[in-house]
XYZ file of N, CA and C in Angstrom:
534
model
N 12.304 -8.468 -21.125
C 13.764 -8.292 -20.868
C 13.945 -8.428 -19.371
N 14.960 -9.211 -19.042
C 15.213 -9.558 -17.652
C 16.313 -8.465 -17.193
N 16.115 -7.846 -16.102
C 17.016 -6.876 -15.616
C 18.200 -7.575 -14.892
N 19.349 -6.875 -14.759
C 20.424 -7.494 -14.060
C 20.065 -7.829 -12.683
N 19.198 -7.098 -12.010
C 18.846 -7.453 -10.594
C 18.130 -8.812 -10.582
N 17.140 -8.952 -11.478
C 16.389 -10.230 -11.546
C 17.324 -11.453 -11.981
N 18.251 -11.049 -12.940
C 19.227 -12.076 -13.317
C 20.069 -12.540 -12.126
N 20.407 -11.604 -11.277
C 21.176 -11.945 -10.091
C 20.317 -12.899 -9.163
N 19.030 -12.672 -9.135
C 18.201 -13.536 -8.355
C 18.235 -14.976 -8.897
N 18.313 -15.102 -10.267
C 18.290 -16.407 -10.823
C 19.565 -17.189 -10.476
N 20.738 -16.373 -10.335
C 21.929 -16.951 -9.960
C 22.064 -17.334 -8.489
N 21.230 -16.681 -7.685
C 21.207 -17.024 -6.245
C 20.017 -18.060 -6.031
N 19.763 -18.286 -4.857
C 18.720 -19.332 -4.503
C 17.389 -18.677 -4.619
N 16.685 -19.058 -5.590
C 15.227 -18.568 -5.843
C 14.380 -19.137 -4.710
N 14.647 -20.400 -4.414
C 13.901 -21.076 -3.395
C 14.062 -20.320 -2.022
N 15.180 -19.875 -1.760
C 15.461 -19.092 -0.554
C 14.756 -17.769 -0.478
N 14.675 -17.079 -1.688
C 13.986 -15.860 -1.808
C 12.393 -16.040 -1.618
N 11.882 -17.131 -2.199
C 10.497 -17.398 -2.079
C 10.154 -17.758 -0.575
N 10.999 -18.592 0.016
C 10.745 -18.926 1.411
C 10.855 -17.767 2.382
N 11.827 -16.878 2.096
C 12.023 -15.583 2.890
C 10.824 -14.701 2.660
N 10.351 -14.581 1.455
C 9.139 -13.766 1.095
C 7.989 -14.265 1.936
N 7.721 -15.562 1.850
C 6.612 -16.154 2.541
C 6.739 -15.912 4.050
N 7.957 -16.059 4.615
C 8.194 -15.807 6.039
C 7.920 -14.447 6.441
N 8.406 -13.438 5.646
C 8.185 -12.079 5.903
C 6.582 -11.734 5.891
N 6.021 -12.287 4.875
C 4.572 -12.104 4.721
C 3.768 -12.576 5.939
N 4.183 -13.846 6.377
C 3.547 -14.525 7.477
C 3.778 -13.643 8.708
N 5.060 -13.136 8.907
C 5.321 -12.246 10.061
C 4.482 -11.066 10.069
N 4.325 -10.369 8.880
C 3.507 -9.213 8.803
C 2.070 -9.593 9.157
N 1.549 -10.649 8.660
C 0.123 -11.087 8.995
C 0.014 -11.338 10.456
N 0.928 -11.933 11.176
C 0.804 -12.143 12.606
C 0.782 -10.844 13.351
N 1.752 -9.964 13.023
C 1.868 -8.729 13.664
C 0.583 -7.885 13.466
N 0.133 -7.907 12.225
C -1.055 -7.135 11.916
C -2.311 -7.595 12.674
N -2.440 -9.014 12.797
C -3.619 -9.541 13.461
C -3.573 -9.245 14.972
N -2.316 -9.218 15.510
C -2.213 -8.961 16.925
C -2.350 -7.526 17.301
N -2.263 -6.607 16.351
C -2.334 -5.213 16.581
C -3.237 -4.410 15.675
N -4.243 -5.102 15.245
C -5.141 -4.515 14.228
C -5.673 -3.089 14.629
N -6.133 -2.953 15.945
C -6.698 -1.722 16.369
C -5.581 -0.592 16.353
N -4.393 -0.919 16.702
C -3.263 0.042 16.610
C -3.120 0.510 15.190
N -3.201 -0.397 14.168
C -3.049 0.010 12.808
C -4.123 0.920 12.384
N -5.238 0.884 12.910
C -6.308 1.829 12.576
C -5.813 3.251 12.879
N -5.248 3.418 14.039
C -4.812 4.760 14.498
C -3.560 5.282 13.930
N -2.594 4.308 13.583
C -1.305 4.818 13.069
C -1.219 4.757 11.502
N -2.179 4.095 10.947
C -2.035 3.969 9.475
C -3.363 4.433 8.760
N -4.473 3.687 9.073
C -5.758 3.976 8.393
C -6.278 5.457 8.621
N -6.362 5.767 9.869
C -6.967 7.078 10.267
C -6.097 8.281 9.663
N -4.823 8.274 9.831
C -4.042 9.337 9.276
C -4.165 9.474 7.707
N -4.243 8.369 7.046
C -4.412 8.316 5.638
C -5.805 8.893 5.225
N -6.790 8.506 6.005
C -8.087 8.996 5.702
C -8.217 10.490 5.960
N -7.546 11.043 7.025
C -7.504 12.436 7.214
C -6.721 13.139 6.053
N -5.699 12.553 5.591
C -4.880 13.130 4.567
C -5.795 13.221 3.230
N -6.531 12.152 2.951
C -7.439 12.205 1.839
C -8.470 13.232 1.956
N -9.056 13.382 3.237
C -10.074 14.438 3.452
C -9.456 15.806 3.231
N -8.307 15.995 3.667
C -7.531 17.348 3.422
C -7.413 17.624 1.937
N -6.902 16.516 1.229
C -6.784 16.691 -0.202
C -8.112 16.941 -0.962
N -9.127 16.266 -0.517
C -10.478 16.528 -1.169
C -10.929 17.857 -0.898
N -10.706 18.383 0.329
C -11.105 19.724 0.634
C -10.314 20.728 -0.210
N -8.965 20.495 -0.420
C -8.242 21.391 -1.293
C -8.740 21.361 -2.787
N -9.379 20.316 -3.119
C -9.981 20.188 -4.443
C -11.363 20.702 -4.538
N -11.827 21.240 -3.376
C -13.147 21.803 -3.241
C -14.299 20.963 -2.976
N -13.983 19.642 -2.600
C -15.045 18.765 -2.279
C -15.129 18.648 -0.663
N -16.378 18.916 -0.244
C -16.578 18.811 1.235
C -16.464 17.297 1.677
N -15.565 17.065 2.630
C -15.411 15.725 3.103
C -15.202 15.754 4.607
N -15.664 14.711 5.294
C -15.526 14.621 6.735
C -15.055 13.182 7.082
N -14.359 13.029 8.120
C -13.919 11.743 8.659
C -14.671 11.551 9.975
N -15.258 10.365 10.066
C -15.933 9.949 11.316
C -14.903 9.005 12.064
N -14.434 9.537 13.168
C -13.446 8.702 13.949
C -14.008 7.433 14.336
N -13.217 6.361 14.318
C -13.641 4.987 14.766
C -13.846 4.973 16.279
N -14.682 4.033 16.707
C -14.749 3.832 18.202
C -13.468 3.058 18.598
N -13.313 2.943 19.900
C -12.023 2.365 20.351
C -11.672 0.975 19.787
N -12.674 0.180 19.477
C -12.456 -1.144 18.985
C -12.735 -1.382 17.484
N -13.195 -0.298 16.812
C -13.595 -0.482 15.451
C -12.375 -0.583 14.575
N -12.471 -1.385 13.491
C -11.360 -1.560 12.617
C -11.672 -0.978 11.224
N -12.322 0.138 11.266
C -12.739 0.936 10.128
C -12.963 2.334 10.507
N -12.998 3.289 9.556
C -13.463 4.564 9.839
C -14.335 5.033 8.680
N -14.969 6.103 8.783
C -15.922 6.587 7.714
C -15.417 7.887 7.171
N -15.499 7.973 5.738
C -15.148 9.111 5.018
C -16.391 9.519 4.220
N -16.896 10.690 4.540
C -18.066 11.152 3.884
C -17.612 12.198 2.920
N -17.954 12.013 1.595
C -17.744 12.914 0.542
C -19.123 13.361 0.050
N -19.534 14.612 0.306
C -20.920 15.057 0.005
C -21.970 14.028 0.539
N -22.703 13.404 -0.235
C -23.747 12.521 0.318
C -23.349 11.063 0.337
N -22.152 10.788 -0.049
C -21.608 9.335 -0.107
C -20.751 9.121 1.155
N -20.979 8.026 1.819
C -20.208 7.702 2.931
C -19.505 6.382 2.674
N -18.142 6.455 2.680
C -17.255 5.269 2.446
C -16.884 4.763 3.836
N -16.983 3.429 3.950
C -16.496 2.680 5.069
C -15.053 2.350 4.720
N -14.089 3.080 5.264
C -12.710 2.810 4.988
C -12.172 1.708 5.787
N -11.805 0.636 5.103
C -11.212 -0.556 5.799
C -9.706 -0.700 5.385
N -9.061 -1.668 5.942
C -7.613 -1.869 5.581
C -7.477 -2.149 4.062
N -8.404 -2.858 3.525
C -8.358 -3.099 2.046
C -8.301 -1.814 1.316
N -9.067 -0.808 1.748
C -9.173 0.436 1.064
C -7.738 1.294 1.126
N -7.048 0.972 2.136
C -5.824 1.758 2.296
C -4.630 1.070 1.573
N -4.816 -0.080 1.103
C -3.706 -0.725 0.398
C -2.657 -1.279 1.352
N -3.014 -1.529 2.594
C -1.942 -1.966 3.619
C -1.438 -3.352 3.253
N -2.324 -4.184 2.632
C -1.866 -5.623 2.289
C -0.898 -5.519 1.128
N -1.217 -4.567 0.223
C -0.219 -4.441 -0.952
C 1.080 -3.893 -0.390
N 1.027 -3.069 0.592
C 2.276 -2.530 1.181
C 3.007 -3.719 1.809
N 2.363 -4.547 2.580
C 3.024 -5.756 3.078
C 3.736 -6.602 2.064
N 3.008 -6.802 0.890
C 3.573 -7.575 -0.159
C 4.876 -6.980 -0.715
N 4.827 -5.631 -0.887
C 5.973 -4.900 -1.350
C 7.135 -5.020 -0.355
N 6.822 -4.774 0.893
C 7.906 -4.804 1.921
C 8.473 -6.210 1.980
N 7.602 -7.243 1.899
C 8.192 -8.626 1.942
C 9.089 -8.883 0.746
N 8.674 -8.352 -0.403
C 9.636 -8.480 -1.664
C 10.902 -7.921 -1.360
N 10.896 -6.669 -0.737
C 12.222 -5.994 -0.549
C 13.038 -6.681 0.503
N 12.385 -7.050 1.631
C 13.075 -7.657 2.774
C 13.630 -9.052 2.439
N 12.948 -9.753 1.510
C 13.329 -11.176 1.088
C 14.476 -11.119 0.074
N 14.634 -10.000 -0.669
C 15.609 -10.019 -1.751
C 17.054 -10.104 -1.288
N 17.814 -10.995 -1.871
C 19.211 -11.185 -1.441
C 20.096 -10.078 -1.805
N 20.141 -9.054 -0.918
C 21.064 -7.913 -1.110
C 21.528 -7.423 0.298
N 22.376 -6.419 0.362
C 22.848 -5.866 1.604
C 21.723 -5.295 2.377
N 21.865 -5.201 3.675
C 20.876 -4.682 4.518
C 20.639 -3.204 4.339
N 21.721 -2.482 3.984
C 21.544 -1.063 3.745
C 20.674 -0.814 2.475
N 20.817 -1.633 1.515
C 20.012 -1.511 0.340
C 18.512 -1.828 0.557
N 18.308 -2.791 1.444
C 16.900 -3.123 1.905
C 16.368 -1.896 2.659
N 17.135 -1.414 3.592
C 16.677 -0.266 4.281
C 16.360 1.013 3.404
N 17.127 1.260 2.390
C 16.820 2.239 1.424
C 15.465 1.907 0.740
N 15.213 0.603 0.467
C 13.957 0.189 -0.113
C 12.861 0.555 0.805
N 12.993 0.365 2.050
C 11.903 0.678 3.009
C 11.676 2.168 3.084
N 12.800 2.940 2.984
C 12.618 4.345 2.937
C 11.951 4.861 1.685
N 12.023 4.156 0.632
C 11.346 4.429 -0.607
C 9.940 4.077 -0.505
N 9.662 2.810 -0.082
C 8.242 2.262 -0.294
C 7.305 2.826 0.801
N 7.707 2.963 2.035
C 6.735 3.354 3.026
C 6.096 4.748 2.784
N 6.912 5.801 2.505
C 6.251 7.055 2.111
C 5.475 7.024 0.834
N 6.018 6.295 -0.171
C 5.311 6.191 -1.426
C 4.005 5.561 -1.254
N 3.916 4.546 -0.429
C 2.560 3.835 -0.130
C 1.690 4.762 0.606
N 2.225 5.523 1.536
C 1.355 6.487 2.226
C 0.625 7.471 1.291
N 1.487 7.999 0.352
C 0.867 8.976 -0.705
C -0.052 8.237 -1.548
N 0.258 7.032 -1.987
C -0.515 6.296 -2.879
C -1.820 5.888 -2.265
N -1.789 5.454 -1.032
C -2.959 5.046 -0.236
C -3.904 6.223 -0.051
N -3.450 7.356 0.248
C -4.313 8.538 0.369
C -4.872 8.928 -1.025
N -4.118 8.814 -2.080
C -4.515 9.149 -3.434
C -5.654 8.185 -3.858
N -5.531 6.890 -3.496
C -6.614 6.018 -3.740
C -8.001 6.474 -3.132
N -7.964 6.952 -1.895
C -9.120 7.501 -1.272
C -9.621 8.671 -1.944
N -8.689 9.566 -2.360
C -9.031 10.801 -3.114
C -9.740 10.468 -4.424
N -9.197 9.439 -5.068
C -9.840 9.079 -6.347
C -11.209 8.528 -6.099
N -11.424 7.733 -5.087
C -12.766 7.237 -4.826
C -13.704 8.393 -4.432
N -13.121 9.456 -3.765
C -13.937 10.637 -3.367
C -14.343 11.434 -4.667
N -13.417 11.508 -5.609
C -13.690 12.146 -6.873
C -14.725 11.359 -7.713
N -14.612 10.047 -7.673
C -15.628 9.190 -8.355
C -16.994 9.429 -7.645
N -17.030 9.545 -6.307
C -18.305 9.818 -5.680
C -18.930 11.073 -6.155
N -18.099 12.097 -6.346
C -18.580 13.419 -6.770
C -19.000 13.362 -8.227
N -18.226 12.887 -9.181
C -18.491 12.996 -10.586
C -19.335 11.896 -11.115
N -19.170 10.647 -10.568
C -19.917 9.543 -11.173
C -20.231 8.449 -10.156
N -21.054 8.731 -9.208
C -21.418 7.805 -8.092
C -21.740 6.408 -8.560
N -22.400 6.356 -9.763
C -22.705 5.087 -10.286
C -21.515 4.122 -10.622
N -20.402 4.725 -10.620
C -19.193 3.943 -11.003
C -18.340 3.620 -9.796
N -18.763 3.857 -8.608
C -18.034 3.608 -7.329
C -17.557 2.204 -7.330
N -18.518 1.230 -7.494
C -18.183 -0.214 -7.371
C -17.080 -0.565 -8.449
N -17.261 -0.096 -9.703
C -16.267 -0.471 -10.714
C -14.919 -0.003 -10.233
N -14.793 1.244 -9.823
C -13.545 1.806 -9.434
C -12.958 1.070 -8.185
N -13.834 0.765 -7.263
C -13.418 0.257 -6.034
C -12.989 -1.258 -6.148
N -13.815 -1.958 -6.923
C -13.633 -3.398 -7.000
C -12.616 -3.823 -8.099
N -12.475 -3.006 -9.157
C -11.653 -3.512 -10.259
C -10.462 -2.529 -10.542
N -10.806 -1.271 -10.752
C -9.773 -0.348 -11.146
C -8.663 -0.206 -10.007
N -9.180 -0.160 -8.706
C -8.203 0.049 -7.694
C -7.404 -1.240 -7.350
N -7.934 -2.418 -7.603
C -7.250 -3.605 -7.444
C -6.111 -3.755 -8.511
N -6.486 -3.408 -9.718
C -5.476 -3.404 -10.827
C -4.341 -2.354 -10.455
N -4.775 -1.197 -9.957
C -3.772 -0.172 -9.646
C -2.905 -0.623 -8.469
N -3.325 -1.390 -7.501
C -2.588 -1.869 -6.424
C -1.482 -2.785 -6.998
N -1.839 -3.730 -7.834
C -0.926 -4.664 -8.463
C 0.153 -3.912 -9.267
N -0.275 -3.009 -9.986
C 0.603 -2.134 -10.831
C 1.566 -1.333 -9.999
N 1.002 -0.822 -8.960
C 1.891 0.057 -8.059
C 2.946 -0.779 -7.273
N 2.505 -1.925 -6.822
C 3.454 -2.786 -6.082
C 4.533 -3.228 -7.010
N 4.145 -3.685 -8.148
C 5.143 -4.171 -9.130
C 6.072 -3.077 -9.621
N 5.461 -1.941 -9.893
C 6.286 -0.846 -10.400
C 7.286 -0.221 -9.335
N 6.759 -0.149 -8.146
C 7.720 0.322 -7.052
C 8.821 -0.719 -6.718
N 8.418 -2.017 -6.739
C 9.476 -3.062 -6.452
C 10.512 -3.087 -7.601
N 9.997 -2.982 -8.850
C 10.970 -3.012 -9.997
C 11.797 -1.736 -9.997
N 11.216 -0.601 -9.633
C 12.017 0.564 -9.620
C 13.105 0.399 -8.577
N 12.812 -0.087 -7.423
C 13.844 -0.345 -6.422
C 14.940 -1.239 -6.986
N 14.447 -2.364 -7.591
C 15.435 -3.323 -8.110
C 16.342 -2.695 -9.227
N 15.745 -1.903 -10.006
C 16.519 -1.317 -11.057
C 17.340 -0.058 -10.654
N 17.174 0.425 -9.486
C 18.069 1.495 -8.965
C 18.975 1.121 -7.901
N 18.458 0.887 -6.737
C 19.238 0.556 -5.582
C 19.966 -0.772 -5.632
N 19.222 -1.841 -6.118
C 19.824 -3.179 -6.108
C 20.862 -3.245 -7.132
N 20.634 -2.731 -8.420
C 21.590 -2.866 -9.455
C 22.916 -2.233 -9.152
N 22.920 -1.038 -8.378
C 24.134 -0.484 -8.030
C 24.854 -1.325 -6.960
N 24.249 -2.230 -6.327
C 24.818 -3.007 -5.300
C 25.377 -4.304 -5.800
N 25.094 -4.650 -7.140
C 25.540 -5.977 -7.670
C 27.047 -5.911 -7.914
N 27.643 -7.040 -7.739
C 29.126 -7.155 -7.944
C 29.506 -6.956 -9.422
């Protein structure tokens, strides 16, 4: 079933949407590459600390090893398992995909801004939850860490991005359609 918001996209320039999406994604890539170390401290590290706090509330001892000044990763230790938390672990690239979808969609600026207000905190919670799930896997079934990390979490990323974007389309954008 095609939603009215997606139907509206068919009526508008799909090529323009795709070009804008690629442009936004390229812009995020450039900004990210130029400020990678900053992203460690404003995105990765706070999420890792949030995951550590949540794991502690669940009764699992966890520690965060702060990165050095130039490191682009941090360490999350859950019991005897040490995770090297990288940007891929935090879902930041999936966040960029979702943001590019919202910013490229042909709708009013206010509706896009509402999408950003929805997506950014949702991704922060989701990204911390990803790390918590991996911490729980380390506790309950360390033999399955690779399965969860390489497959389950990748599928979860795709599902989360798609679900969040479709939710935004079906709520905020549909109310903005003529």
